[in-house]
Coordinates of C-alpha atoms and ligand atoms in Angstrom, one line a residue:
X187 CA 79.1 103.3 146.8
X188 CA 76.7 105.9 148.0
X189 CA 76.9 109.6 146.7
X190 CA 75.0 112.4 147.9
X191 CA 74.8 116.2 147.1
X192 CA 74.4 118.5 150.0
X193 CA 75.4 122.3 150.9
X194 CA 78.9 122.8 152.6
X195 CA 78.6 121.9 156.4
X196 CA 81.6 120.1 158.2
X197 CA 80.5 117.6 160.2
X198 CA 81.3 117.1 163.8
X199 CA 82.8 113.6 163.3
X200 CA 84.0 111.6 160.9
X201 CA 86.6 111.7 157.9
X202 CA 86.7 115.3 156.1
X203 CA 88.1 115.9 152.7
X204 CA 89.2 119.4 151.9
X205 CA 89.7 121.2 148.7
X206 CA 92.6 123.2 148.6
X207 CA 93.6 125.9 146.6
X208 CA 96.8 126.6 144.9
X209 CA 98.8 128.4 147.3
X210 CA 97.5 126.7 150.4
X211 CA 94.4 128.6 149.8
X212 CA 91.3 127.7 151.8
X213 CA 87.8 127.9 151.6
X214 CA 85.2 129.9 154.0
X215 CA 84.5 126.1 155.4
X216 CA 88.0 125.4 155.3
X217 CA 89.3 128.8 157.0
X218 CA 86.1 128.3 159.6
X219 CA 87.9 124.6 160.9
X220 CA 91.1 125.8 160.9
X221 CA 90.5 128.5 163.7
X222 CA 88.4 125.3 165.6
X223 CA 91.4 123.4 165.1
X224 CA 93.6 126.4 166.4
X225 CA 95.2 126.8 163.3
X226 CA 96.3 123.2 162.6
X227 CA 95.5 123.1 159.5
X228 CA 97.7 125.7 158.1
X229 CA 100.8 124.9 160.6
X230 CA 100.4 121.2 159.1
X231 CA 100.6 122.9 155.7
X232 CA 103.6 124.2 156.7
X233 CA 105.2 121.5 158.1
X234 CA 104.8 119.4 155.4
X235 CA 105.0 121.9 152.6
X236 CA 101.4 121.3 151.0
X237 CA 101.1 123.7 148.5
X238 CA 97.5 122.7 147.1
X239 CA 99.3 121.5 144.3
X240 CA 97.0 119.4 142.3
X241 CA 96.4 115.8 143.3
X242 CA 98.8 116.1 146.4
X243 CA 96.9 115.2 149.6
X244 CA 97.8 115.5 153.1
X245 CA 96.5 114.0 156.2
X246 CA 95.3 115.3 159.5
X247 CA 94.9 112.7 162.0
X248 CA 92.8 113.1 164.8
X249 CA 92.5 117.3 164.7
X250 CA 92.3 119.1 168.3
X251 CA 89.3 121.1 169.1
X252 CA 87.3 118.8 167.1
X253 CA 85.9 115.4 167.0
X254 CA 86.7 114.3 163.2
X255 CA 88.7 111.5 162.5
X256 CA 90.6 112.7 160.3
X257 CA 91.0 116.0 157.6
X258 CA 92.7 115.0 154.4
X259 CA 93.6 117.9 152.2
X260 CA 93.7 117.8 148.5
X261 CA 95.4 120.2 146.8
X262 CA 93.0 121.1 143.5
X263 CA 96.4 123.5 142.0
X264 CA 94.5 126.4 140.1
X265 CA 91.2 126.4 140.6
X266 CA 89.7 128.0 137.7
X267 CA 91.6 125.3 136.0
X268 CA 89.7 122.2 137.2
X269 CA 87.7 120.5 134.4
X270 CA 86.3 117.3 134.0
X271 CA 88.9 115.0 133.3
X272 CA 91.1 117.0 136.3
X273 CA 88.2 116.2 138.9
X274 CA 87.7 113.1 137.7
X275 CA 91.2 112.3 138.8
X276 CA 91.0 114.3 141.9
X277 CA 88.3 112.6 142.8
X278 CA 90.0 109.2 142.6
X279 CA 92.8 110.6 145.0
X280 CA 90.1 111.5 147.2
X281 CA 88.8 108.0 147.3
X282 CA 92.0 106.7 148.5
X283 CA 93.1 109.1 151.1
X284 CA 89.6 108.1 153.0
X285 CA 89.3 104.6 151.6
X286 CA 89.9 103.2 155.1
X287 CA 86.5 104.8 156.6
X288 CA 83.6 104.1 156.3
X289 CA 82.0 107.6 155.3
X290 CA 83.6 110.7 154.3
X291 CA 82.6 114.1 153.8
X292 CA 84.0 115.9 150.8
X293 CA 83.7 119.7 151.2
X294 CA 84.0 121.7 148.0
X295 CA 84.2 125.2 149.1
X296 CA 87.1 126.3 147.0
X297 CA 85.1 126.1 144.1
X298 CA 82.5 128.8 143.7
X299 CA 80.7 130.3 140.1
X300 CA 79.7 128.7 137.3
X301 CA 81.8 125.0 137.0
X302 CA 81.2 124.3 140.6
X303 CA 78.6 121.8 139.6
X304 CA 80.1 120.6 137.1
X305 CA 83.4 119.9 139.0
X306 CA 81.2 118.3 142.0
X307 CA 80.0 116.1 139.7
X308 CA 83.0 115.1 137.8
X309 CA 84.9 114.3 141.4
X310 CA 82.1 112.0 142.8
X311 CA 82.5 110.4 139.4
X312 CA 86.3 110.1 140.1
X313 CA 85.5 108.7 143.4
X314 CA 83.0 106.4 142.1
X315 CA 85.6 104.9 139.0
X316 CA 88.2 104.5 141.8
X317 CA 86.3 102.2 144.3
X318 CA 85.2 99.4 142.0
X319 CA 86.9 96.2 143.3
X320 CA 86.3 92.8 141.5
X321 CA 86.6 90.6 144.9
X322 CA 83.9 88.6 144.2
X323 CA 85.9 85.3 144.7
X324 CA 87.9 86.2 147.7
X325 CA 86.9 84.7 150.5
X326 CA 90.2 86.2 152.6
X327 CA 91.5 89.7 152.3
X328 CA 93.1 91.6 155.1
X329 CA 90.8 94.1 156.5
X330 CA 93.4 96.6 156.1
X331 CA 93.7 96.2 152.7
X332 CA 90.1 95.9 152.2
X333 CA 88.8 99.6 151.5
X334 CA 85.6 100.5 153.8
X335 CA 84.5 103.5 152.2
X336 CA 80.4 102.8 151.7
X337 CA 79.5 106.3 151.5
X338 CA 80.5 110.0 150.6
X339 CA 78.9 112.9 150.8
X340 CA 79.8 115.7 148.3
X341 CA 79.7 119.1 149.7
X342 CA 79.3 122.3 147.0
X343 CA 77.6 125.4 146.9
X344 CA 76.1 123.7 143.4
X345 CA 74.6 121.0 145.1
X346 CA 71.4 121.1 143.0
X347 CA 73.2 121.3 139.6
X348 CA 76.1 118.6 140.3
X349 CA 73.3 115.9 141.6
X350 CA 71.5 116.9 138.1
X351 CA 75.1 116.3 136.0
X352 CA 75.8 113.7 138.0
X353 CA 73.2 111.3 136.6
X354 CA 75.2 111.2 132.9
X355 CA 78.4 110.6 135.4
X356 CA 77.1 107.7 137.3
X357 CA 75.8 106.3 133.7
X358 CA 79.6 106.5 132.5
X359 CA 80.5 104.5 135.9
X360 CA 78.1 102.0 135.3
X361 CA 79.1 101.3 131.5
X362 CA 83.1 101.3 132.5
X363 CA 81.7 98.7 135.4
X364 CA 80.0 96.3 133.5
X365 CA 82.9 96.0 130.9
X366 CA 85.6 96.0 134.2
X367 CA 83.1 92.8 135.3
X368 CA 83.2 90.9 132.1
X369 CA 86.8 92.0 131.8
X370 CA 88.0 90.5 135.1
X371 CA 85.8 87.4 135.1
X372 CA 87.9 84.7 134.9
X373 CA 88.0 82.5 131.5
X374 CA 86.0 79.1 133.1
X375 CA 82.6 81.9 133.8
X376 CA 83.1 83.9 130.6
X377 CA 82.6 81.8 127.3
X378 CA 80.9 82.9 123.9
X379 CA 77.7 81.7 125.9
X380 CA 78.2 83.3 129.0
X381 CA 79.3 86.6 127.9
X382 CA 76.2 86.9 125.5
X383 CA 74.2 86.0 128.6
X384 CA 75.3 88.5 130.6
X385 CA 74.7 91.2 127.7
X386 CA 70.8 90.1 127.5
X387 CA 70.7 92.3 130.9
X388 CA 71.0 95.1 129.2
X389 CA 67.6 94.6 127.6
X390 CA 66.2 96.1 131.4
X391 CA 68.1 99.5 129.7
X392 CA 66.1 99.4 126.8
X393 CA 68.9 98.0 123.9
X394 CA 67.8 95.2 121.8
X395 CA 69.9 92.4 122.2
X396 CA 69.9 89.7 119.4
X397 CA 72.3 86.2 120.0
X398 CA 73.4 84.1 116.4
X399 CA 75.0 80.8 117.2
X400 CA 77.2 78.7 115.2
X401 CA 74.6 77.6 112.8
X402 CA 73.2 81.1 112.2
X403 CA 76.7 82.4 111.3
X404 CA 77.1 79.4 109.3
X405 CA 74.2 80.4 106.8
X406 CA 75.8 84.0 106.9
X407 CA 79.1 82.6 105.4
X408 CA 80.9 83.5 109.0
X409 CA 83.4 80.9 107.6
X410 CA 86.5 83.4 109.1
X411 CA 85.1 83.7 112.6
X412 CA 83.9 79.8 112.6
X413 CA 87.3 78.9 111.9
X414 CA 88.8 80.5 115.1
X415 CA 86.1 79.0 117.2
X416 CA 86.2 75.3 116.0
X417 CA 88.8 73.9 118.0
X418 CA 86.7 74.8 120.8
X419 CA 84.0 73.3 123.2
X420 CA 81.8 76.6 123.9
X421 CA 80.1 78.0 120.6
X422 CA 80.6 80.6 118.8
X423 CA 78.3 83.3 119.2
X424 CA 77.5 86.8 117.4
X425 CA 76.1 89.6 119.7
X426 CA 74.2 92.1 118.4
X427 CA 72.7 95.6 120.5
X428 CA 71.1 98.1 119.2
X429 CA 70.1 101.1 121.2
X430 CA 67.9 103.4 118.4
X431 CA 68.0 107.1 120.9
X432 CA 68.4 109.1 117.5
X433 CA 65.8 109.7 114.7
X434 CA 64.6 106.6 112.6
X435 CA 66.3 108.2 109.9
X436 CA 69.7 108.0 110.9
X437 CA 72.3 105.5 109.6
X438 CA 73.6 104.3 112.7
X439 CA 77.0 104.3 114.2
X440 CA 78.6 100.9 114.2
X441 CA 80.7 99.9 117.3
X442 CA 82.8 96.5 117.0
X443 CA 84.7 94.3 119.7
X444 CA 86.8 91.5 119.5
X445 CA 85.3 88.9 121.9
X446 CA 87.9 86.3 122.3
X447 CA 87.3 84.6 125.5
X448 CA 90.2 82.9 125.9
X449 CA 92.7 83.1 123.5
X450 CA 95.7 80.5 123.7
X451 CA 96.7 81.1 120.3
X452 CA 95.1 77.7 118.9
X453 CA 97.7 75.4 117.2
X454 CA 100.1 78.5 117.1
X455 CA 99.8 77.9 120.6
X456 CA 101.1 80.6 123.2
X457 CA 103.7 79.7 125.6
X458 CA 103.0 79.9 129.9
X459 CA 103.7 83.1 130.9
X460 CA 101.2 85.5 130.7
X461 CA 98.9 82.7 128.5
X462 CA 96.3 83.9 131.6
X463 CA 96.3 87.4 130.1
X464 CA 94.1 85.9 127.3
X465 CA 91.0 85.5 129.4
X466 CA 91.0 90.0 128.8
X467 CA 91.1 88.9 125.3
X468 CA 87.7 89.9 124.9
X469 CA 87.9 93.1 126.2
X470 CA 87.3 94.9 123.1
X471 CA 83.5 93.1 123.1
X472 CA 83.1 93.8 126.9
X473 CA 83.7 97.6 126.5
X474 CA 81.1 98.0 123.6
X475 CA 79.1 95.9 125.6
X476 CA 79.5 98.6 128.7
X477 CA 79.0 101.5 126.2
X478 CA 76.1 100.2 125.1
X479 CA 74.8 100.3 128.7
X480 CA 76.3 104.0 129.5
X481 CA 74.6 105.4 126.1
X482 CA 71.3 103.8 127.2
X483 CA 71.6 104.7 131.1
X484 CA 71.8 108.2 129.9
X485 CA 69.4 108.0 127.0
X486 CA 71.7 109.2 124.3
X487 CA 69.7 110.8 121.4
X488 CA 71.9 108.8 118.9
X489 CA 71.5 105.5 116.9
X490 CA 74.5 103.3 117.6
X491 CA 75.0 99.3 117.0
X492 CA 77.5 97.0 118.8
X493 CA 78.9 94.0 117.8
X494 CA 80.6 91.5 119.3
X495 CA 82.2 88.4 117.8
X496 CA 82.6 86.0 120.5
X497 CA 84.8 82.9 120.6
X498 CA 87.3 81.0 122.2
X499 CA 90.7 80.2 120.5
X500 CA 91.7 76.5 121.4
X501 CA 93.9 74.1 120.3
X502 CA 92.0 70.4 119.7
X503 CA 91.9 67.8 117.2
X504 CA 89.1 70.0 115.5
X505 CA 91.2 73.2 115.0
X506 CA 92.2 74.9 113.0
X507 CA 95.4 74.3 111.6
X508 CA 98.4 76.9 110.0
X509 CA 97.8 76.9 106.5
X510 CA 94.1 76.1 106.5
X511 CA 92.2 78.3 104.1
X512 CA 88.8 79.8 105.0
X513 CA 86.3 81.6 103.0
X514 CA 84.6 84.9 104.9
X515 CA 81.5 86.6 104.8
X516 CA 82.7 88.7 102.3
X517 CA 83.6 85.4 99.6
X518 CA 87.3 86.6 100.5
X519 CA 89.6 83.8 101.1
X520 CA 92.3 83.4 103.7
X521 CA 95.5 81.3 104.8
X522 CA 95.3 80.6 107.9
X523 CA 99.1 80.6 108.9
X524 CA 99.4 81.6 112.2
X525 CA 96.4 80.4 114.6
X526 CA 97.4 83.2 117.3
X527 CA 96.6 86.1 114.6
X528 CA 92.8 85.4 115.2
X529 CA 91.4 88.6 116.4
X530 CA 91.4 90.1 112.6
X531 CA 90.0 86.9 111.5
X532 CA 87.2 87.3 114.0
X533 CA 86.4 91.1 113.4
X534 CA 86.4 90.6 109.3
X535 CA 83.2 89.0 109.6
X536 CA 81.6 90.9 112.2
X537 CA 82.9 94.3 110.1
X538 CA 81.7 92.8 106.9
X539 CA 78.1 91.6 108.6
X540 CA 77.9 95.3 110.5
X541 CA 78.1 96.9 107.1
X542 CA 75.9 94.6 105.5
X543 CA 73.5 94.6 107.7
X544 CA 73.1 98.4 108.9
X545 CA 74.7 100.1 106.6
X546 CA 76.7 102.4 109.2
X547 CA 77.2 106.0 108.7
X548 CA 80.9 105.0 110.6
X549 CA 82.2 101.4 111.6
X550 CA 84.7 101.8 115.4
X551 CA 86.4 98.3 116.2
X552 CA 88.2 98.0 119.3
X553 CA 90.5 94.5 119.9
X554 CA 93.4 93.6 122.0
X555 CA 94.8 92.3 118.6
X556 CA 98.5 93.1 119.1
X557 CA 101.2 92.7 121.5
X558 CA 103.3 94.7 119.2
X559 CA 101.2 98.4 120.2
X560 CA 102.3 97.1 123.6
X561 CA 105.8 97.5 122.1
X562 CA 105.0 100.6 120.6
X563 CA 102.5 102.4 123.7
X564 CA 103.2 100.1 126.4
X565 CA 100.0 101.4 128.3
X566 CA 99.9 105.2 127.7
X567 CA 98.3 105.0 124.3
X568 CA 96.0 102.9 122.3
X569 CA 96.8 102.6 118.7
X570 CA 94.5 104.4 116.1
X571 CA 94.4 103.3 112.2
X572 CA 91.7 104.9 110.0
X573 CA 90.8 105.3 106.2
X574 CA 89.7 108.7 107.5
X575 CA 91.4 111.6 108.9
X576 CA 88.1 113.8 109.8
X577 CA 86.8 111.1 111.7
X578 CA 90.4 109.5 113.4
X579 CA 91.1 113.4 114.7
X580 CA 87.4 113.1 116.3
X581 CA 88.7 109.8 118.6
X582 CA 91.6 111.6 119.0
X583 CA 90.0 115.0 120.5
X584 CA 87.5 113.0 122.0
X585 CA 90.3 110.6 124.0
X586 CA 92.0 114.3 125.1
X587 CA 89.2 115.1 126.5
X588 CA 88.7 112.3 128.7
X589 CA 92.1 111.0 129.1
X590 CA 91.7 107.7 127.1
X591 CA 94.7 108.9 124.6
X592 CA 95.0 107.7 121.4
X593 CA 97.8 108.0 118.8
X594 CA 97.4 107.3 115.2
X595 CA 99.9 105.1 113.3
X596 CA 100.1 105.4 109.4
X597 CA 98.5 102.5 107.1
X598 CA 99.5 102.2 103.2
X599 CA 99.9 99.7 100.3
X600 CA 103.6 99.3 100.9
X601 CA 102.0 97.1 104.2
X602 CA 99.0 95.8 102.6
X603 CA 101.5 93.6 100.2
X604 CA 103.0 91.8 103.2
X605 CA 99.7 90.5 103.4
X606 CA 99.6 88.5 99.9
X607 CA 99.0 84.9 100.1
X608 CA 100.4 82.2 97.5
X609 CA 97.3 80.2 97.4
X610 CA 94.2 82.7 98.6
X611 CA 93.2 86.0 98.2
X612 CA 95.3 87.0 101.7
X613 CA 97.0 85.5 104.7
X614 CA 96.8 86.6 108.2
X615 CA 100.0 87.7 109.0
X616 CA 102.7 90.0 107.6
X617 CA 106.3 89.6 107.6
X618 CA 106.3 90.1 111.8
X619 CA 107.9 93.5 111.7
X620 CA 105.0 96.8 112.0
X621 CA 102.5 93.7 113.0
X622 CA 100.1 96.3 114.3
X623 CA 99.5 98.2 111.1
X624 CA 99.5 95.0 109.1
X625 CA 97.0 93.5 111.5
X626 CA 94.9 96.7 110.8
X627 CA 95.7 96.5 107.2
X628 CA 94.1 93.2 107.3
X629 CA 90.9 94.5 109.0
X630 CA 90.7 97.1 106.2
X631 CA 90.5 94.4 103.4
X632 CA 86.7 94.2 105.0
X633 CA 85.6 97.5 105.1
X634 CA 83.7 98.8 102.1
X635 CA 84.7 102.0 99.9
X636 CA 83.2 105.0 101.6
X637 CA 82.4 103.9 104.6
X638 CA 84.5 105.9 107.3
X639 CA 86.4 102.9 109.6
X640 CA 88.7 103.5 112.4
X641 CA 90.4 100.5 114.4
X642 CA 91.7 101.0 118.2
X643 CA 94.3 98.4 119.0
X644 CA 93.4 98.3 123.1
X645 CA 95.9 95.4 123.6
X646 CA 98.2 97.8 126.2
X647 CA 95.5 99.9 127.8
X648 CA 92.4 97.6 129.0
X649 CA 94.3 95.9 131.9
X650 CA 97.0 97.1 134.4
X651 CA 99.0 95.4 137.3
X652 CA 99.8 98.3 138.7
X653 CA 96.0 100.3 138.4
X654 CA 96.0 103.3 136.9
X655 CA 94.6 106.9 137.8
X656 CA 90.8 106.0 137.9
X657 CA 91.4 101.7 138.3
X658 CA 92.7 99.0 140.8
X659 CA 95.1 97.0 139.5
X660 CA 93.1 94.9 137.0
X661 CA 90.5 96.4 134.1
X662 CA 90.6 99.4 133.1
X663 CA 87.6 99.8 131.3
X664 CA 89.7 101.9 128.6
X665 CA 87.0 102.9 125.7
X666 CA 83.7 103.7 127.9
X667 CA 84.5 107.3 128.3
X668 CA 86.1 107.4 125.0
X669 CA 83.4 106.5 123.0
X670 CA 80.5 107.9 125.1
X671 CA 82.4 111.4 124.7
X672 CA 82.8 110.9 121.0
X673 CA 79.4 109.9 120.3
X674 CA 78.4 112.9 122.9
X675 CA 80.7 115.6 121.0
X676 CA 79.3 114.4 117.4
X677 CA 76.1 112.6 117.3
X678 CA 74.0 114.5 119.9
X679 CA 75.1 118.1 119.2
Ligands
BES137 N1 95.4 88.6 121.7 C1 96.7 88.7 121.1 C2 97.3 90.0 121.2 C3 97.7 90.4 122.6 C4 99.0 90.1 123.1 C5 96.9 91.1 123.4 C6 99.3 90.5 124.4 C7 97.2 91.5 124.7 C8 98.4 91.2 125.2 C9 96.5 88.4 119.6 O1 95.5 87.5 119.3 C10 97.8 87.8 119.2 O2 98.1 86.7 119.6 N2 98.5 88.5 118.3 C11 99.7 88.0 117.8 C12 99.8 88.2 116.3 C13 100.9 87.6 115.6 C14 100.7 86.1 115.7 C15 100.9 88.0 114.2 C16 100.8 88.8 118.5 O3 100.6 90.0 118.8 O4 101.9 88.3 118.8
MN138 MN1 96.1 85.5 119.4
ZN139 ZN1 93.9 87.4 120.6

């Protein structure tokens, strides 16, 4: 998609999109085309009792007086209302009212003093989120169906100031597409191997990008995260990506992601429907892997390191088995009893190795490790589970801001016990009922006194059949924004 900045000028032809005020209200452009038009734009307001209302749109074929394709009106509601996260979303409405041409205009003139920029920038951002496709394996589609839109030009009396915003916006967009990619690839192209291939690219950004195999993590003790990998062909692997933008003396901010490339639930094996689901498995590693790339696309002056474990959970004569016992990283032991509960098992020894190793002034994991906060969410809310309240209500504010909500669930020893294993220091499941606080309990057992920790249970929110505000059915890219506005909002103020 190409985005340009320019001053407000209608074209002669083509697709227009129109701001509209609350209260039908037009802009000088606005006003100027609807006398050209002889009035049709406010009879067709009228008619079809458009209101400006926010995100309501409203389209004009083939205007008289005129040789435009087509005016679509988008109602903005109050304009001194718009902020970020609202033009974000009205600029994904304004994608696909002109998704069927090949170049639209977008004419801004509603908008006027001092957020004008800031609101041109945030819609082509909206447009931009809203026309990633992952069709790279279609060889048919409909040419209906198949959006054209190639290029928009975004008309504001800010031009100058929005193109300068723009460039964090369009580093936020290429973050949340990179983890969408990995996301939607299918499980035969993205293995442990694969996926850390893919995140070497992000050395051309400037991250360091380490890769520990099987035999690596071996020395380490990885004998939790090994375990979940051994009934499979691919090896494991450990990514690790540092982008240093802060000053040397900075403990930096650990990000973790559960990288489970295909997870079929090993000998606990899942049953058919939705087992396909599990190639998103990893989509807790693909969206640190996509911050990583946002934070260094827009040079973030913060130090942050993101880990991924990555492994594939199969069943084989070399897997695990229920009731196995493995040693971690950390020398604690744990009975195996259900193969499927592997996530946890993964992220306790890339947690333990994070802290170890860096010595984080905060540790974020994010895993698709329950279906249960599909249960409790379905796909409005992440779960949130933290040893610390200061830094849990900084996710939360910072998910408000962008619209990546979050809601915190409570943790405590009464659900640590479910957790107590006969023969080894823990199992790795509770007793079934609240399994995604005991799942976050488990993590906890891994994370040292002191250091701040806050899991995000993404199972509900990082893919949706339907699409969502800013997606196409398919990968979200849930945690980008999230976490580039929380490390914006309290590492780089
Ligand atoms: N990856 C799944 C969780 C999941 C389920 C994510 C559905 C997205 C959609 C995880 O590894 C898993 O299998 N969890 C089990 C845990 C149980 C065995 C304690 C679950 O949630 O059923
Ligand atoms: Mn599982
Ligand atoms: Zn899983």
């Amino acid at each position: 998609m190409n985005i340009t900045f320019s001053k407000i000028a209608i074209p002669a032809q083509g697709a227009v999109v129109l701001a509209v005020g609350e209260g039908a209200r037009l802009g000088p452009a606005g006003a100027a085309l609807d006398k050209t038009t002889g009035g049709a734009l406010t009879r067709a307001m009228k008619a079809a009792n458009f209101n400006g209302k926010r995100e309501k749109t409203l389209t004009i074929v083939v205007p008289g007086g005129t040789k435009l394709s087509r005016v679509v009106l988008v109602g903005v509601g109050e304009v001194k209302s718009v902020d970020g996260m609202a033009a974000e979303r009205l600029g994904a409405a304004m994608f696909d009212a002109v998704a069927a041409d090949a170049s639209a205009a977008v004419v801004l003139d509603v908008f006027d003093g001092v957020k004008a920029g800031l609101v041109a920038a945030y819609i082509a951002g909206g447009v931009l989120q809203k026309s990633y496709r992952f069709a790279k394996y279609r060889t048919k589609e409909e040419s209906e169906s198949k959006p054209k839109l190639k290029s928009v030009a975004i008309q504001t009396g800010a031009a100058a100031e929005a193109k300068r915003l723009f460039a964090d916006v369009a580093a936020i967009a290429d973050g949340i597409f990179f983890a969408r990619d990995l996301i939607s690839e299918p499980p035969n192209v993205i293995y442990p191997e694969s996926f850390a291939a893919r995140a070497k690219e992000l050395a051309k950004d400037g991250i360091k990008v380490e890769i520990l195999g099987e035999a690596a993590m071996k020395k380490l003790g990885m004998g939790s995260l090994l375990g979940v990998g051994q009934g499979s062909e691919r090896e494991s692997q450990l990514l690790v990506m540092r982008w240093d933008g802060g000053a040397k003396s900075h403990a930096p901010l650990a990000i973790v992601g559960k990288g489970v490339c295909f997870d079929t639930g090993g000998i606990s094996l899942k049953t058919p429907p939705g087992m396909w689901d599990m190639k998103w498995d990893m989509a807790g590693a693909g969206v640190v892997v996509g911050l990583m790339r946002t934070l260094a696309r827009r040079k973030a002056r913060v130090n942050v390191v993101g880990l991924c474990g990555l492994v594939e959970n199969m069943p084989d004569g070399r897997a695990q088995r229920p009731g196995d016992v493995v040693t971690s990283m950390s020398g604690q032991t744990i009975e195996v009893q259900n193969t499927d509960a592997e996530g946890r098992l993964v992220l306790a020894d890339v947690v333990w190795y994070a802290q170890q190793r860096f010595k984080p002034s905060a540790i974020v994991d994010l895993a698709t490790l329950t279906g249960a906060i599909i249960a409790t969410f379905n796909d409005h809310y992440a779960g949130l589970f933290s040893n610390d309240d200061d830094l849990a209500q900084r996710l939360t504010a910072a998910g408000k801001t962008v619209g990546e909500r979050l809601w915190r669930l409570p943790m405590g020893e009464e659900y640590d016990r479910e957790l107590k294993s006969l023969i080894a220091d823990m199992k790795n499941i509770g007793s079934g009922k609240g399994g995604s606080i005991t799942a976050a309990q488990f993590i906890q057992r891994f994370i040292q006194k002191g250091v701040p920790w806050a899991h995000l249970d993404i199972a509900g929110v990082v893919w949706n059949e339907k699409g969502t505000v800013l997606s196409a059915p398919g990968a979200t890219g849930y945690g980008v924004r999230l976490l580039n506005q929380f490390v914006a909002d309290n590492y780089e103020k």
